[in-house]
Amino acid sequence: MARLLMLGAGIEIYRRYILETLHGRGDEVVLIDTVPRPWTEPFVRVSLQADLRDREEVREAVLPLHRQSPFDGVLTYDEAQVELTAYVAALLGLPGLSPGAAARCRDKRAMRDAFEAAGVPSARSVLVHDPDGAAAAAAGLGYPVVVKPRNLGGSIGVVRADDESALRAVFEVAAGAGFARIDPEPGVLVEQYLDGPEFSVESVVRDGEVRICGITDKEVGFAPYFEELGHVCRAPGTRPHDQQLIDTVIAAHQALGITVGATHSELRMTADGPRMIEVAARLGGDQIPYAHRLATGVDMVALTVAALTGEDADPEPIRAGVAGIRMLYPQHDGVVRTLRAPDPAAGARHEMAWHVEEGREVRLPPRGFLSRLGHVIATAPDEKELHARLDAAVASLHIEIEPTPAPS
Ligand SMILES: Nc1ncnc2c1ncn2[C@@H]1O[C@H](COP(=O)(O)OP(=O)(O)O)[C@@H](O)[C@H]1O
Ligand SMILES: [Mg+2]
């Protein structure tokens, strides 16, 4: 049992399991967020409002609380709060990332520089400020390239361009992208396109030691955009190239100076070996750590708390299962008319949730990003059975989208 300061509640559909897990363990959670988050009430001991963009206000809120009853740890699972969390950890004298490590994890330009300096395989990447600069950078790198915002998330505004006219056409998608809770840094990155299957490696760092908790096979779609369509979560070491992925991810952590806490590292296996995309200094999104717990029994939430407090905890899998998440996307822009799932009492072998309500307008990239209708999660003893269960789960849903009329 720990007394924990949590910065930011995040989005309920993706993050509820974390607060539920902490509550179930008996941890005492004090949550600070900019606005009230009623959904968190059953799980947190105290909820405070302070503007998370204002360090002075956060400082005023946390110091008296810590004086009254000291926290054992401070954490966040919200990408937007990674640097604030490092600041508060230092303020309270608790384990946390150094400000430099947190900054490197929040700026894709600084991250690529750190990888290059340490010899960690990644992508060549150039910061540009206008379409002509982008075209010049791409000419130097060679097509295809990826253009992306410098410090956002959720693949928002990330696009592949196969030639100069495509690059000029999509430049503004990256340059004009926005993401709630994060102020975009000026400039856009033009990067060498890493071709190959994508993975994420889920880890918890404890006293500088990177403990690998799971490997996730990603399905990405809606090219030339990179919407995350699905994840298959499995134990590390179940595929021949896993060790190469793990070695690269450990080197990436050293390059960035990540010494404590949960991380989510994204990379692609190219013909020349693994290449880093990025490391996020928090638990992965899309309920990936939850699916890993269903698959193998490894509880990354508990391991993260243990890394902060020094509790004993073991990241070894206790089952050899797999779990998968399928995101439900519309096939075209339109208004959601019907969302129907079979009665859960009918004995479904999956979990599911809708992310939108009937009547909502949905738009695919570049008009809208992360336009998910819902998701399903299933577990299975092996991958073949997992895909059969996910397919059956998706087939059991009834979804109707009324297409948006083409502009006249
Ligand atoms: N250089 C690259 N080569 C190939 N794909 C990339 C590259 N950079 C990004 N992507 C794709 O775009 C996705 C989102 O990019 P990422 O840098 O992870 O930004 P975000 O913060 O939005 O997650 C990645 O998961 C990957 O699929
Ligand atoms: Mg990413």
Coordinates of N, CA and C in Angstrom, one line a residue, residues 37-216:
R37 N -12.8 15.4 -12.6 CA -12.9 14.2 -13.3 C -13.8 13.2 -12.5
P38 N -15.1 13.4 -12.7 CA -16.1 12.6 -11.8 C -15.9 11.1 -11.9
W39 N -15.4 10.6 -13.1 CA -15.3 9.2 -13.2 C -14.2 8.6 -12.3
T40 N -13.3 9.4 -11.8 CA -12.2 8.9 -11.0 C -12.7 8.7 -9.5
E41 N -13.8 9.3 -9.2 CA -14.2 9.4 -7.7 C -14.2 8.1 -7.0
P42 N -14.7 7.0 -7.6 CA -14.6 5.7 -6.8 C -13.2 5.2 -6.4
F43 N -12.2 5.8 -7.1 CA -10.9 5.2 -7.0 C -9.9 6.0 -6.3
V44 N -10.2 7.3 -6.1 CA -9.1 8.2 -5.5 C -9.6 8.7 -4.1
R45 N -8.6 8.9 -3.3 CA -8.9 9.3 -1.9 C -9.2 10.8 -1.9
V46 N -8.4 11.6 -2.6 CA -8.6 13.1 -2.6 C -8.4 13.5 -4.1
S47 N -9.3 14.4 -4.5 CA -9.2 15.0 -5.8 C -9.0 16.5 -5.7
L48 N -8.0 17.0 -6.3 CA -7.7 18.5 -6.2 C -7.7 19.1 -7.6
Q49 N -8.1 20.3 -7.7 CA -8.1 21.0 -8.9 C -6.9 22.0 -8.9
A50 N -6.0 21.9 -9.9 CA -5.0 22.9 -10.1 C -4.7 22.9 -11.6
D51 N -4.3 24.0 -12.1 CA -4.0 24.1 -13.5 C -2.7 23.4 -13.8
L52 N -2.7 22.2 -14.5 CA -1.5 21.5 -14.6 C -0.5 22.1 -15.6
R53 N -0.9 23.2 -16.3 CA 0.0 24.0 -17.1 C 0.8 25.0 -16.3
D54 N 0.4 25.2 -15.0 CA 0.9 26.2 -14.2 C 1.7 25.6 -13.0
R55 N 3.0 25.6 -13.2 CA 3.9 24.9 -12.2 C 3.7 25.5 -10.8
E56 N 3.6 26.9 -10.7 CA 3.4 27.6 -9.5 C 2.2 27.1 -8.7
E57 N 1.1 26.9 -9.5 CA -0.2 26.5 -8.9 C -0.1 25.1 -8.4
V58 N 0.6 24.2 -9.2 CA 0.8 22.8 -8.8 C 1.6 22.7 -7.5
R59 N 2.7 23.5 -7.5 CA 3.6 23.6 -6.4 C 2.8 24.0 -5.1
E60 N 2.0 25.0 -5.2 CA 1.2 25.5 -4.1 C 0.2 24.4 -3.6
A61 N -0.2 23.6 -4.5 CA -1.2 22.5 -4.2 C -0.5 21.3 -3.5
V62 N 0.7 20.9 -4.0 CA 1.3 19.7 -3.5 C 2.1 19.8 -2.3
L63 N 2.8 21.0 -2.1 CA 3.7 21.1 -0.9 C 2.9 20.9 0.4
P64 N 1.8 21.6 0.6 CA 1.1 21.4 1.9 C 0.6 19.9 2.1
L65 N 0.2 19.3 1.0 CA -0.3 17.9 1.1 C 0.9 17.0 1.5
H66 N 2.0 17.2 0.9 CA 3.2 16.4 1.2 C 3.7 16.6 2.6
R67 N 3.6 17.9 3.1 CA 4.0 18.2 4.5 C 3.1 17.5 5.5
Q68 N 1.8 17.5 5.2 CA 0.8 16.9 6.1 C 1.0 15.4 6.2
S69 N 1.2 14.8 5.0 CA 1.3 13.3 5.0 C 2.1 13.0 3.7
P70 N 3.4 12.6 3.9 CA 4.3 12.5 2.7 C 3.9 11.5 1.7
F71 N 4.0 11.8 0.5 CA 3.7 10.8 -0.6 C 4.9 9.8 -0.7
D72 N 4.6 8.6 -1.1 CA 5.6 7.6 -1.4 C 6.1 7.7 -2.8
G73 N 5.2 8.3 -3.7 CA 5.6 8.4 -5.1 C 4.7 9.3 -5.8
V74 N 5.3 9.9 -6.9 CA 4.5 10.7 -7.8 C 4.6 10.1 -9.2
L75 N 3.4 10.1 -9.9 CA 3.4 9.5 -11.3 C 2.4 10.1 -12.1
T76 N 2.5 9.8 -13.4 CA 1.5 10.1 -14.4 C 1.4 9.1 -15.5
Y77 N 0.3 8.9 -16.1 CA 0.2 8.1 -17.3 C -0.2 8.9 -18.5
D78 N -0.2 10.2 -18.3 CA -0.6 11.2 -19.3 C 0.6 11.8 -20.0
E79 N 0.8 11.6 -21.3 CA 1.9 12.1 -22.0 C 2.1 13.6 -21.7
A80 N 1.0 14.3 -21.6 CA 1.1 15.8 -21.4 C 1.8 16.2 -20.1
Q81 N 1.8 15.2 -19.1 CA 2.3 15.6 -17.8 C 3.7 15.0 -17.4
V82 N 4.4 14.5 -18.4 CA 5.6 13.8 -18.1 C 6.7 14.8 -17.6
E83 N 6.8 16.0 -18.1 CA 7.8 16.9 -17.6 C 7.3 17.5 -16.3
L84 N 6.0 17.7 -16.1 CA 5.5 18.2 -14.8 C 5.8 17.2 -13.7
T85 N 5.6 15.9 -14.0 CA 5.8 14.9 -13.0 C 7.3 14.8 -12.6
A86 N 8.2 15.0 -13.5 CA 9.6 15.1 -13.2 C 9.9 16.3 -12.3
Y87 N 9.3 17.4 -12.6 CA 9.5 18.6 -11.8 C 9.0 18.4 -10.3
V88 N 7.8 17.8 -10.2 CA 7.2 17.6 -8.9 C 8.0 16.5 -8.1
A89 N 8.5 15.5 -8.8 CA 9.3 14.5 -8.1 C 10.5 15.2 -7.5
A90 N 11.2 16.0 -8.2 CA 12.4 16.8 -7.7 C 12.0 17.7 -6.6
L91 N 10.8 18.4 -6.7 CA 10.4 19.3 -5.7 C 10.2 18.6 -4.4
L92 N 9.6 17.3 -4.4 CA 9.3 16.6 -3.2 C 10.4 15.7 -2.8
G93 N 11.5 15.6 -3.6 CA 12.6 14.7 -3.2 C 12.2 13.2 -3.4
L94 N 11.3 12.9 -4.4 CA 10.9 11.5 -4.7 C 11.5 11.0 -5.9
P95 N 11.6 9.7 -6.1 CA 12.2 9.2 -7.4 C 11.4 9.7 -8.6
G96 N 12.2 10.1 -9.6 CA 11.5 10.5 -10.8 C 12.6 10.7 -11.9
L97 N 12.1 11.1 -13.1 CA 13.1 11.4 -14.2 C 13.7 12.7 -13.9
S98 N 15.0 12.8 -14.4 CA 15.6 14.1 -14.4 C 14.9 15.0 -15.3
P99 N 14.9 16.4 -15.1 CA 14.2 17.3 -16.1 C 14.8 17.0 -17.5
G100 N 16.0 16.8 -17.6 CA 16.6 16.6 -19.0 C 16.0 15.3 -19.6
A101 N 15.9 14.2 -18.9 CA 15.4 13.0 -19.5 C 13.9 13.2 -19.8
A102 N 13.2 13.9 -19.0 CA 11.8 14.1 -19.3 C 11.6 15.0 -20.5
A103 N 12.5 16.0 -20.7 CA 12.4 16.9 -21.9 C 12.8 16.1 -23.1
R104 N 13.8 15.2 -23.0 CA 14.1 14.4 -24.2 C 13.0 13.5 -24.6
C105 N 12.2 13.0 -23.7 CA 11.1 12.1 -24.0 C 9.9 12.9 -24.5
R106 N 9.9 14.2 -24.4 CA 8.7 15.0 -24.9 C 9.0 15.8 -26.2
D107 N 10.2 15.6 -26.7 CA 10.6 16.4 -27.9 C 11.2 15.4 -28.9
K108 N 10.5 15.1 -29.9 CA 11.0 14.1 -30.9 C 12.3 14.5 -31.5
R109 N 12.6 15.8 -31.6 CA 13.8 16.3 -32.2 C 15.0 16.0 -31.2
A110 N 14.8 16.3 -29.9 CA 15.8 16.1 -28.9 C 16.0 14.5 -28.8
M111 N 15.0 13.8 -28.9 CA 15.1 12.3 -28.8 C 16.0 11.7 -29.9
R112 N 15.7 12.2 -31.1 CA 16.5 11.7 -32.2 C 18.0 12.0 -32.0
D113 N 18.2 13.3 -31.5 CA 19.6 13.7 -31.3 C 20.3 12.8 -30.2
A114 N 19.5 12.5 -29.2 CA 20.1 11.6 -28.1 C 20.4 10.2 -28.7
F115 N 19.5 9.7 -29.5 CA 19.8 8.4 -30.1 C 21.0 8.4 -31.0
E116 N 21.1 9.5 -31.8 CA 22.3 9.6 -32.7 C 23.6 9.7 -31.9
A117 N 23.6 10.5 -30.9 CA 24.8 10.7 -30.1 C 25.2 9.4 -29.4
A118 N 24.3 8.6 -29.0 CA 24.6 7.3 -28.3 C 24.7 6.1 -29.3
G119 N 24.5 6.4 -30.6 CA 24.6 5.3 -31.5 C 23.4 4.3 -31.5
V120 N 22.3 4.7 -31.0 CA 21.1 3.9 -31.0 C 20.4 4.0 -32.4
P121 N 20.2 2.8 -33.0 CA 19.6 2.9 -34.4 C 18.2 3.5 -34.4
S122 N 18.0 4.5 -35.2 CA 16.8 5.2 -35.3 C 16.6 5.8 -36.7
A123 N 15.9 6.9 -36.9 CA 15.7 7.4 -38.2 C 16.4 8.7 -38.4
R124 N 17.0 9.0 -39.5 CA 17.5 10.4 -39.8 C 16.3 11.3 -39.8
S125 N 16.5 12.5 -39.2 CA 15.3 13.4 -39.0 C 15.8 14.8 -39.0
V126 N 15.0 15.7 -39.7 CA 15.4 17.1 -39.9 C 14.2 18.0 -39.5
L127 N 14.5 19.0 -38.7 CA 13.5 19.9 -38.3 C 13.4 21.0 -39.3
V128 N 12.1 21.2 -39.8 CA 11.9 22.2 -40.9 C 10.8 23.1 -40.4
H129 N 10.6 24.3 -41.2 CA 9.6 25.2 -40.8 C 8.7 25.6 -41.9
D130 N 8.9 25.2 -43.1 CA 8.0 25.5 -44.2 C 8.1 24.4 -45.3
P131 N 7.2 24.4 -46.3 CA 7.2 23.4 -47.3 C 8.5 23.3 -48.1
D132 N 9.1 24.5 -48.4 CA 10.4 24.4 -49.1 C 11.5 23.7 -48.3
G133 N 11.5 24.0 -47.0 CA 12.5 23.4 -46.1 C 12.2 21.9 -46.0
A134 N 11.0 21.5 -46.0 CA 10.6 20.1 -46.0 C 11.1 19.4 -47.3
A135 N 10.9 20.1 -48.4 CA 11.2 19.5 -49.7 C 12.8 19.3 -49.8
A136 N 13.5 20.3 -49.3 CA 15.0 20.2 -49.3 C 15.4 19.1 -48.4
A137 N 14.8 19.0 -47.2 CA 15.2 17.9 -46.3 C 14.9 16.5 -46.9
A138 N 13.7 16.4 -47.5 CA 13.3 15.1 -48.1 C 14.3 14.7 -49.2
A139 N 14.7 15.7 -50.0 CA 15.6 15.5 -51.1 C 16.9 14.9 -50.6
G140 N 17.3 15.4 -49.4 CA 18.6 14.9 -48.8 C 18.4 13.5 -48.2
L141 N 17.2 13.2 -47.7 CA 17.0 11.9 -47.0 C 16.6 10.8 -48.0
G142 N 15.9 11.2 -49.1 CA 15.4 10.3 -50.1 C 14.0 9.9 -49.7
Y143 N 13.1 9.7 -50.7 CA 11.7 9.3 -50.4 C 11.6 7.8 -50.3
P144 N 10.6 7.3 -49.6 CA 9.5 8.0 -48.9 C 10.1 8.6 -47.6
V145 N 9.3 9.7 -47.1 CA 9.7 10.3 -45.8 C 8.4 10.3 -45.0
V146 N 8.6 10.6 -43.7 CA 7.5 10.8 -42.8 C 7.6 12.2 -42.3
V147 N 6.4 12.9 -42.3 CA 6.4 14.3 -41.7 C 5.5 14.2 -40.5
K148 N 6.0 14.8 -39.4 CA 5.2 14.7 -38.2 C 5.5 15.9 -37.3
P149 N 4.5 16.2 -36.4 CA 4.7 17.2 -35.4 C 5.8 16.8 -34.4
R150 N 6.3 17.8 -33.8 CA 7.5 17.6 -33.0 C 7.2 17.0 -31.6
N151 N 6.0 17.3 -31.1 CA 5.8 16.9 -29.7 C 4.3 16.5 -29.4
L152 N 3.6 16.0 -30.4 CA 2.2 15.6 -30.1 C 2.2 14.1 -29.8
G153 N 1.0 13.5 -30.1 CA 0.9 12.1 -29.8 C -0.3 11.5 -30.5
G154 N -0.6 10.2 -30.3 CA -1.7 9.5 -31.0 C -1.6 9.5 -32.5
S155 N -0.4 9.6 -33.0 CA -0.2 9.6 -34.5 C -0.9 10.8 -35.2
I156 N -1.3 11.8 -34.4 CA -2.1 12.9 -35.0 C -1.1 13.8 -35.8
G157 N -1.5 14.0 -37.1 CA -0.7 14.8 -38.0 C 0.6 14.1 -38.5
V158 N 0.7 12.8 -38.3 CA 1.9 12.0 -38.8 C 1.5 11.4 -40.2
V159 N 2.3 11.7 -41.2 CA 1.9 11.3 -42.6 C 3.2 10.8 -43.3
R160 N 3.0 9.8 -44.2 CA 4.1 9.4 -45.1 C 3.9 10.2 -46.4
A161 N 5.0 10.6 -47.0 CA 4.9 11.2 -48.3 C 5.9 10.5 -49.2
D162 N 5.4 10.1 -50.4 CA 6.2 9.3 -51.3 C 7.0 10.1 -52.4
D163 N 6.6 11.4 -52.5 CA 7.3 12.2 -53.5 C 7.1 13.7 -53.1
E164 N 7.7 14.6 -53.8 CA 7.6 16.0 -53.4 C 6.2 16.6 -53.5
S165 N 5.5 16.2 -54.5 CA 4.1 16.8 -54.5 C 3.3 16.3 -53.4
A166 N 3.4 15.0 -53.0 CA 2.7 14.5 -51.9 C 3.1 15.2 -50.6
L167 N 4.4 15.5 -50.5 CA 5.0 16.1 -49.3 C 4.4 17.5 -49.2
R168 N 4.4 18.3 -50.3 CA 3.8 19.6 -50.2 C 2.4 19.6 -49.9
A169 N 1.7 18.6 -50.4 CA 0.2 18.5 -50.1 C -0.1 18.2 -48.7
V170 N 0.8 17.4 -48.0 CA 0.4 17.0 -46.6 C 1.2 17.9 -45.5
F171 N 2.1 18.8 -46.0 CA 2.9 19.5 -45.0 C 2.0 20.1 -43.9
E172 N 0.9 20.7 -44.3 CA 0.1 21.5 -43.4 C -0.7 20.5 -42.4
V173 N -0.8 19.3 -42.8 CA -1.5 18.3 -41.9 C -0.6 18.2 -40.6
A174 N 0.7 18.1 -40.8 CA 1.6 18.0 -39.7 C 1.8 19.3 -39.0
A175 N 2.0 20.4 -39.8 CA 2.3 21.7 -39.3 C 1.1 22.3 -38.5
G176 N -0.1 21.9 -38.9 CA -1.3 22.5 -38.3 C -2.0 21.6 -37.3
A177 N -1.3 20.4 -36.9 CA -2.0 19.5 -36.1 C -2.1 20.0 -34.6
G178 N -3.1 19.6 -33.9 CA -3.3 20.0 -32.5 C -3.7 18.8 -31.7
F179 N -3.4 18.9 -30.4 CA -3.7 17.8 -29.5 C -4.1 18.4 -28.1
A180 N -5.2 18.0 -27.6 CA -5.6 18.6 -26.3 C -4.5 18.5 -25.3
R181 N -4.3 19.5 -24.5 CA -3.4 19.5 -23.3 C -2.0 19.7 -23.7
I182 N -1.6 19.7 -25.0 CA -0.2 19.9 -25.3 C -0.1 21.1 -26.3
D183 N 0.8 22.0 -26.0 CA 1.0 23.1 -26.9 C 2.0 22.7 -28.0
P184 N 1.6 22.7 -29.3 CA 2.6 22.2 -30.3 C 3.8 23.1 -30.3
E185 N 5.0 22.4 -30.4 CA 6.3 23.2 -30.6 C 6.3 23.6 -32.0
P186 N 6.8 24.7 -32.4 CA 6.9 25.1 -33.8 C 7.8 24.2 -34.5
G187 N 7.5 24.0 -35.8 CA 8.4 23.2 -36.7 C 7.8 21.8 -36.9
V188 N 8.3 21.2 -37.9 CA 7.8 19.8 -38.3 C 9.0 19.0 -38.5
L189 N 9.0 17.7 -38.2 CA 10.1 16.8 -38.5 C 9.9 16.1 -39.8
V190 N 10.9 16.1 -40.6 CA 10.9 15.3 -41.9 C 11.9 14.1 -41.6
E191 N 11.4 12.9 -41.7 CA 12.2 11.7 -41.3 C 12.3 10.7 -42.4
Q192 N 13.4 10.0 -42.4 CA 13.6 8.8 -43.2 C 12.4 7.8 -42.8
Y193 N 11.8 7.3 -43.8 CA 10.7 6.3 -43.5 C 11.3 4.9 -43.2
L194 N 10.9 4.5 -42.0 CA 11.4 3.1 -41.5 C 10.4 2.1 -42.0
D195 N 10.8 1.2 -42.9 CA 9.9 0.2 -43.5 C 10.0 -1.1 -42.7
G196 N 8.9 -1.6 -42.2 CA 8.9 -2.9 -41.6 C 7.8 -3.0 -40.5
P197 N 7.6 -4.2 -40.0 CA 6.6 -4.3 -39.0 C 6.9 -3.5 -37.7
E198 N 5.8 -3.1 -37.1 CA 6.0 -2.2 -35.9 C 5.7 -3.0 -34.6
F199 N 6.5 -2.6 -33.6 CA 6.3 -3.2 -32.3 C 6.4 -2.2 -31.2
S200 N 5.8 -2.5 -30.0 CA 6.1 -1.7 -28.9 C 6.6 -2.6 -27.8
V201 N 7.5 -2.1 -27.0 CA 8.1 -2.9 -25.9 C 7.7 -2.1 -24.6
E202 N 7.0 -2.9 -23.8 CA 6.5 -2.3 -22.5 C 7.5 -2.6 -21.4
S203 N 7.9 -1.6 -20.7 CA 8.9 -1.8 -19.7 C 8.6 -1.0 -18.4
V204 N 9.2 -1.4 -17.3 CA 9.3 -0.6 -16.1 C 10.7 -0.5 -15.7
V205 N 11.2 0.7 -15.5 CA 12.6 0.9 -15.1 C 12.6 1.1 -13.6
R206 N 13.6 0.4 -13.0 CA 13.8 0.4 -11.6 C 15.2 0.6 -11.2
D207 N 15.6 1.6 -10.5 CA 17.0 1.9 -10.2 C 17.9 1.8 -11.5
G208 N 17.4 2.3 -12.6 CA 18.1 2.3 -13.8 C 18.1 1.0 -14.6
E209 N 17.5 0.0 -14.0 CA 17.5 -1.3 -14.7 C 16.1 -1.4 -15.5
V210 N 16.2 -1.7 -16.8 CA 15.0 -1.7 -17.7 C 14.5 -3.2 -17.6
R211 N 13.3 -3.3 -17.0 CA 12.7 -4.6 -16.9 C 11.6 -4.7 -18.0
I212 N 11.8 -5.7 -18.9 CA 10.9 -5.8 -20.0 C 9.6 -6.6 -19.6
C213 N 8.5 -6.0 -19.7 CA 7.2 -6.6 -19.2 C 6.4 -7.2 -20.4
G214 N 6.6 -6.8 -21.6 CA 5.8 -7.4 -22.7 C 6.2 -6.8 -24.0
I215 N 5.8 -7.6 -25.1 CA 6.1 -7.1 -26.4 C 4.7 -7.0 -27.1
T216 N 4.5 -6.0 -27.9 CA 3.2 -5.7 -28.5 C 3.4 -5.6 -30.0

